[in-house]
């Protein structure tokens, strides 16, 4: 069998937008992905449905998968002929052990490629408002592992002469780092900054000096993953903060998903600085529709599409059968603005179901089996144009996405989203009811709120008009007095 190839890909420090274009393409083409704990699991959504996802996460000071086992996995998967991605948080060459892993491949004659990523110290520092270099404050910059700082081979004399120093994962050893820097000549009033979960919406920063930073961090109970920055350049933070001033900074959201399309709600919250978890993850597969069936469907007076996926499935079938869209004489209706936009992108117009008349023959085009169709969609004939299903690989990943800061707000966009979060959240061994009891709940409209009440919960936010924009406005303004 032909040997495969391994791609070492830097996933960046957390913000999923910081993945490189080349790294994103490698994820999309992978047969197997071995991924670490600290990268954003949302990046895995770009992987193909048949891609094998293997978790290689290790927490500091705990036992887990060994480095030797990771090396063996890389070798064995590549020898099976697979295209393997080793997805690492930050940059694989900055305390990412890429050298050890690449050596194991070289020994077996397995080709590899390294795709750099945005390293955590530079990105987290800038997200906290601190550039690591500046002509007036910092002309030199060093990156140091924060583990085992009592080792005598650390060149502390050299470090104190560097303008800006970043220590990776050094919270537990912060007292030792402070002691060594001061004992080797760094003034105690040198500014220091600890940044936990840098570039995520849950990012938290504690600023002080070498004299008091240990006590300040202890008082805020910060831990790893974190970057400790030391240097006068931190004084620029007051002027250059940007991320921590976004309106939803520090807030964590869970958006219940019902489709494969990008969530406009999730994207709006992310742009405003919130950290957004989306679940469940969905995939779609084609449903074959014969030409004779399609031609018969075009004779209906009304066609109602239940989702964007059902729109694309139906129109793709027309294209495959070389049937001109202009032969559609039916009046088109949709359940959501997202479906309306999907039709507009294909050159067709539609109205919302609320304006659909009762008269005339009706075809409902959906993405579920006939026996799962929603009676509220109408009494017309039904066709499934695409098969939409939950990607169960993410059931294992979902609990890890919830680690760290608790979710403060859970949002539902329709009735179906309530059922799906309840069903698949529990299937992922997450206590959804307990999560909802501790969080604020927002719904897009009255029907969604009623479904939520069926489970014994009441929404805290519902816009006057069922729109993403109005729900986001409610979220942004809820703490403004």
PDB file of N, CA, C and O in Angstrom, residues 79-103:
ATOM      1  N   UNK A  79       1.007   4.809   7.488  1.00  0.00           N
ATOM      2  CA  UNK A  79       1.376   3.575   6.790  1.00  0.00           C
ATOM      3  C   UNK A  79       0.166   2.874   6.184  1.00  0.00           C
ATOM      4  O   UNK A  79       0.303   2.074   5.262  1.00  0.00           O
ATOM      5  N   UNK A  80      -1.028   3.192   6.720  1.00  0.00           N
ATOM      6  CA  UNK A  80      -2.255   2.654   6.133  1.00  0.00           C
ATOM      7  C   UNK A  80      -2.668   3.406   4.877  1.00  0.00           C
ATOM      8  O   UNK A  80      -3.674   3.067   4.240  1.00  0.00           O
ATOM      9  N   UNK A  81      -1.899   4.443   4.520  1.00  0.00           N
ATOM     10  CA  UNK A  81      -2.164   5.188   3.294  1.00  0.00           C
ATOM     11  C   UNK A  81      -3.017   6.425   3.482  1.00  0.00           C
ATOM     12  O   UNK A  81      -3.448   7.039   2.509  1.00  0.00           O
ATOM     13  N   UNK A  82      -3.247   6.827   4.733  1.00  0.00           N
ATOM     14  CA  UNK A  82      -4.143   7.951   4.998  1.00  0.00           C
ATOM     15  C   UNK A  82      -3.433   9.301   4.899  1.00  0.00           C
ATOM     16  O   UNK A  82      -2.225   9.408   5.120  1.00  0.00           O
ATOM     17  N   UNK A  83      -4.237  10.302   4.624  1.00  0.00           N
ATOM     18  CA  UNK A  83      -3.802  11.691   4.712  1.00  0.00           C
ATOM     19  C   UNK A  83      -4.107  12.134   6.144  1.00  0.00           C
ATOM     20  O   UNK A  83      -5.272  12.284   6.511  1.00  0.00           O
ATOM     21  N   UNK A  84      -3.068  12.322   6.953  1.00  0.00           N
ATOM     22  CA  UNK A  84      -3.220  12.538   8.388  1.00  0.00           C
ATOM     23  C   UNK A  84      -2.906  13.986   8.733  1.00  0.00           C
ATOM     24  O   UNK A  84      -1.905  14.548   8.280  1.00  0.00           O
ATOM     25  N   UNK A  85      -3.764  14.585   9.545  1.00  0.00           N
ATOM     26  CA  UNK A  85      -3.504  15.927  10.073  1.00  0.00           C
ATOM     27  C   UNK A  85      -3.262  15.827  11.573  1.00  0.00           C
ATOM     28  O   UNK A  85      -4.073  15.257  12.301  1.00  0.00           O
ATOM     29  N   UNK A  86      -2.124  16.326  11.996  1.00  0.00           N
ATOM     30  CA  UNK A  86      -1.849  16.457  13.426  1.00  0.00           C
ATOM     31  C   UNK A  86      -2.140  17.900  13.787  1.00  0.00           C
ATOM     32  O   UNK A  86      -1.368  18.806  13.481  1.00  0.00           O
ATOM     33  N   UNK A  87      -3.302  18.127  14.405  1.00  0.00           N
ATOM     34  CA  UNK A  87      -3.799  19.471  14.660  1.00  0.00           C
ATOM     35  C   UNK A  87      -3.412  19.901  16.071  1.00  0.00           C
ATOM     36  O   UNK A  87      -3.836  19.295  17.059  1.00  0.00           O
ATOM     37  N   UNK A  88      -2.606  20.954  16.138  1.00  0.00           N
ATOM     38  CA  UNK A  88      -2.049  21.396  17.415  1.00  0.00           C
ATOM     39  C   UNK A  88      -2.472  22.835  17.710  1.00  0.00           C
ATOM     40  O   UNK A  88      -2.520  23.673  16.822  1.00  0.00           O
ATOM     41  N   UNK A  89      -2.734  23.117  18.982  1.00  0.00           N
ATOM     42  CA  UNK A  89      -3.048  24.482  19.372  1.00  0.00           C
ATOM     43  C   UNK A  89      -1.856  25.397  19.147  1.00  0.00           C
ATOM     44  O   UNK A  89      -0.701  24.990  19.273  1.00  0.00           O
ATOM     45  N   UNK A  90      -2.136  26.660  18.791  1.00  0.00           N
ATOM     46  CA  UNK A  90      -1.058  27.610  18.547  1.00  0.00           C
ATOM     47  C   UNK A  90      -0.255  27.248  17.320  1.00  0.00           C
ATOM     48  O   UNK A  90      -0.801  26.922  16.266  1.00  0.00           O
ATOM     49  N   UNK A  91       1.064  27.283  17.445  1.00  0.00           N
ATOM     50  CA  UNK A  91       1.971  26.905  16.365  1.00  0.00           C
ATOM     51  C   UNK A  91       2.654  25.598  16.744  1.00  0.00           C
ATOM     52  O   UNK A  91       3.140  25.452  17.869  1.00  0.00           O
ATOM     53  N   UNK A  92       2.701  24.632  15.837  1.00  0.00           N
ATOM     54  CA  UNK A  92       3.254  23.321  16.190  1.00  0.00           C
ATOM     55  C   UNK A  92       4.734  23.357  16.572  1.00  0.00           C
ATOM     56  O   UNK A  92       5.215  22.469  17.273  1.00  0.00           O
ATOM     57  N   UNK A  93       5.455  24.406  16.135  1.00  0.00           N
ATOM     58  CA  UNK A  93       6.886  24.474  16.403  1.00  0.00           C
ATOM     59  C   UNK A  93       7.218  25.262  17.668  1.00  0.00           C
ATOM     60  O   UNK A  93       8.386  25.371  18.036  1.00  0.00           O
ATOM     61  N   UNK A  94       6.208  25.817  18.332  1.00  0.00           N
ATOM     62  CA  UNK A  94       6.437  26.568  19.569  1.00  0.00           C
ATOM     63  C   UNK A  94       5.903  25.742  20.734  1.00  0.00           C
ATOM     64  O   UNK A  94       4.695  25.728  20.996  1.00  0.00           O
ATOM     65  N   UNK A  95       6.783  25.002  21.387  1.00  0.00           N
ATOM     66  CA  UNK A  95       6.434  24.116  22.501  1.00  0.00           C
ATOM     67  C   UNK A  95       5.346  23.120  22.109  1.00  0.00           C
ATOM     68  O   UNK A  95       4.522  22.737  22.935  1.00  0.00           O
ATOM     69  N   UNK A  96       5.348  22.726  20.825  1.00  0.00           N
ATOM     70  CA  UNK A  96       4.337  21.806  20.330  1.00  0.00           C
ATOM     71  C   UNK A  96       4.862  20.411  20.048  1.00  0.00           C
ATOM     72  O   UNK A  96       4.130  19.565  19.533  1.00  0.00           O
ATOM     73  N   UNK A  97       6.133  20.160  20.336  1.00  0.00           N
ATOM     74  CA  UNK A  97       6.763  18.848  20.186  1.00  0.00           C
ATOM     75  C   UNK A  97       6.714  18.325  18.748  1.00  0.00           C
ATOM     76  O   UNK A  97       6.712  17.118  18.510  1.00  0.00           O
ATOM     77  N   UNK A  98       6.635  19.266  17.808  1.00  0.00           N
ATOM     78  CA  UNK A  98       6.584  18.830  16.408  1.00  0.00           C
ATOM     79  C   UNK A  98       7.881  18.138  16.006  1.00  0.00           C
ATOM     80  O   UNK A  98       7.882  17.226  15.166  1.00  0.00           O
ATOM     81  N   UNK A  99       9.000  18.554  16.611  1.00  0.00           N
ATOM     82  CA  UNK A  99      10.269  17.936  16.264  1.00  0.00           C
ATOM     83  C   UNK A  99      10.297  16.453  16.579  1.00  0.00           C
ATOM     84  O   UNK A  99      10.716  15.625  15.750  1.00  0.00           O
ATOM     85  N   UNK A 100       9.794  16.094  17.780  1.00  0.00           N
ATOM     86  CA  UNK A 100       9.767  14.682  18.181  1.00  0.00           C
ATOM     87  C   UNK A 100       8.853  13.873  17.273  1.00  0.00           C
ATOM     88  O   UNK A 100       9.190  12.753  16.855  1.00  0.00           O
ATOM     89  N   UNK A 101       7.684  14.413  16.984  1.00  0.00           N
ATOM     90  CA  UNK A 101       6.711  13.675  16.178  1.00  0.00           C
ATOM     91  C   UNK A 101       7.183  13.537  14.735  1.00  0.00           C
ATOM     92  O   UNK A 101       7.011  12.483  14.109  1.00  0.00           O
ATOM     93  N   UNK A 102       7.785  14.604  14.209  1.00  0.00           N
ATOM     94  CA  UNK A 102       8.286  14.542  12.834  1.00  0.00           C
ATOM     95  C   UNK A 102       9.452  13.560  12.720  1.00  0.00           C
ATOM     96  O   UNK A 102       9.594  12.870  11.700  1.00  0.00           O
ATOM     97  N   UNK A 103      10.290  13.484  13.766  1.00  0.00           N
ATOM     98  CA  UNK A 103      11.403  12.537  13.752  1.00  0.00           C
ATOM     99  C   UNK A 103      10.915  11.096  13.652  1.00  0.00           C
ATOM    100  O   UNK A 103      11.500  10.268  12.948  1.00  0.00           O
TER     101      UNK A 103
END
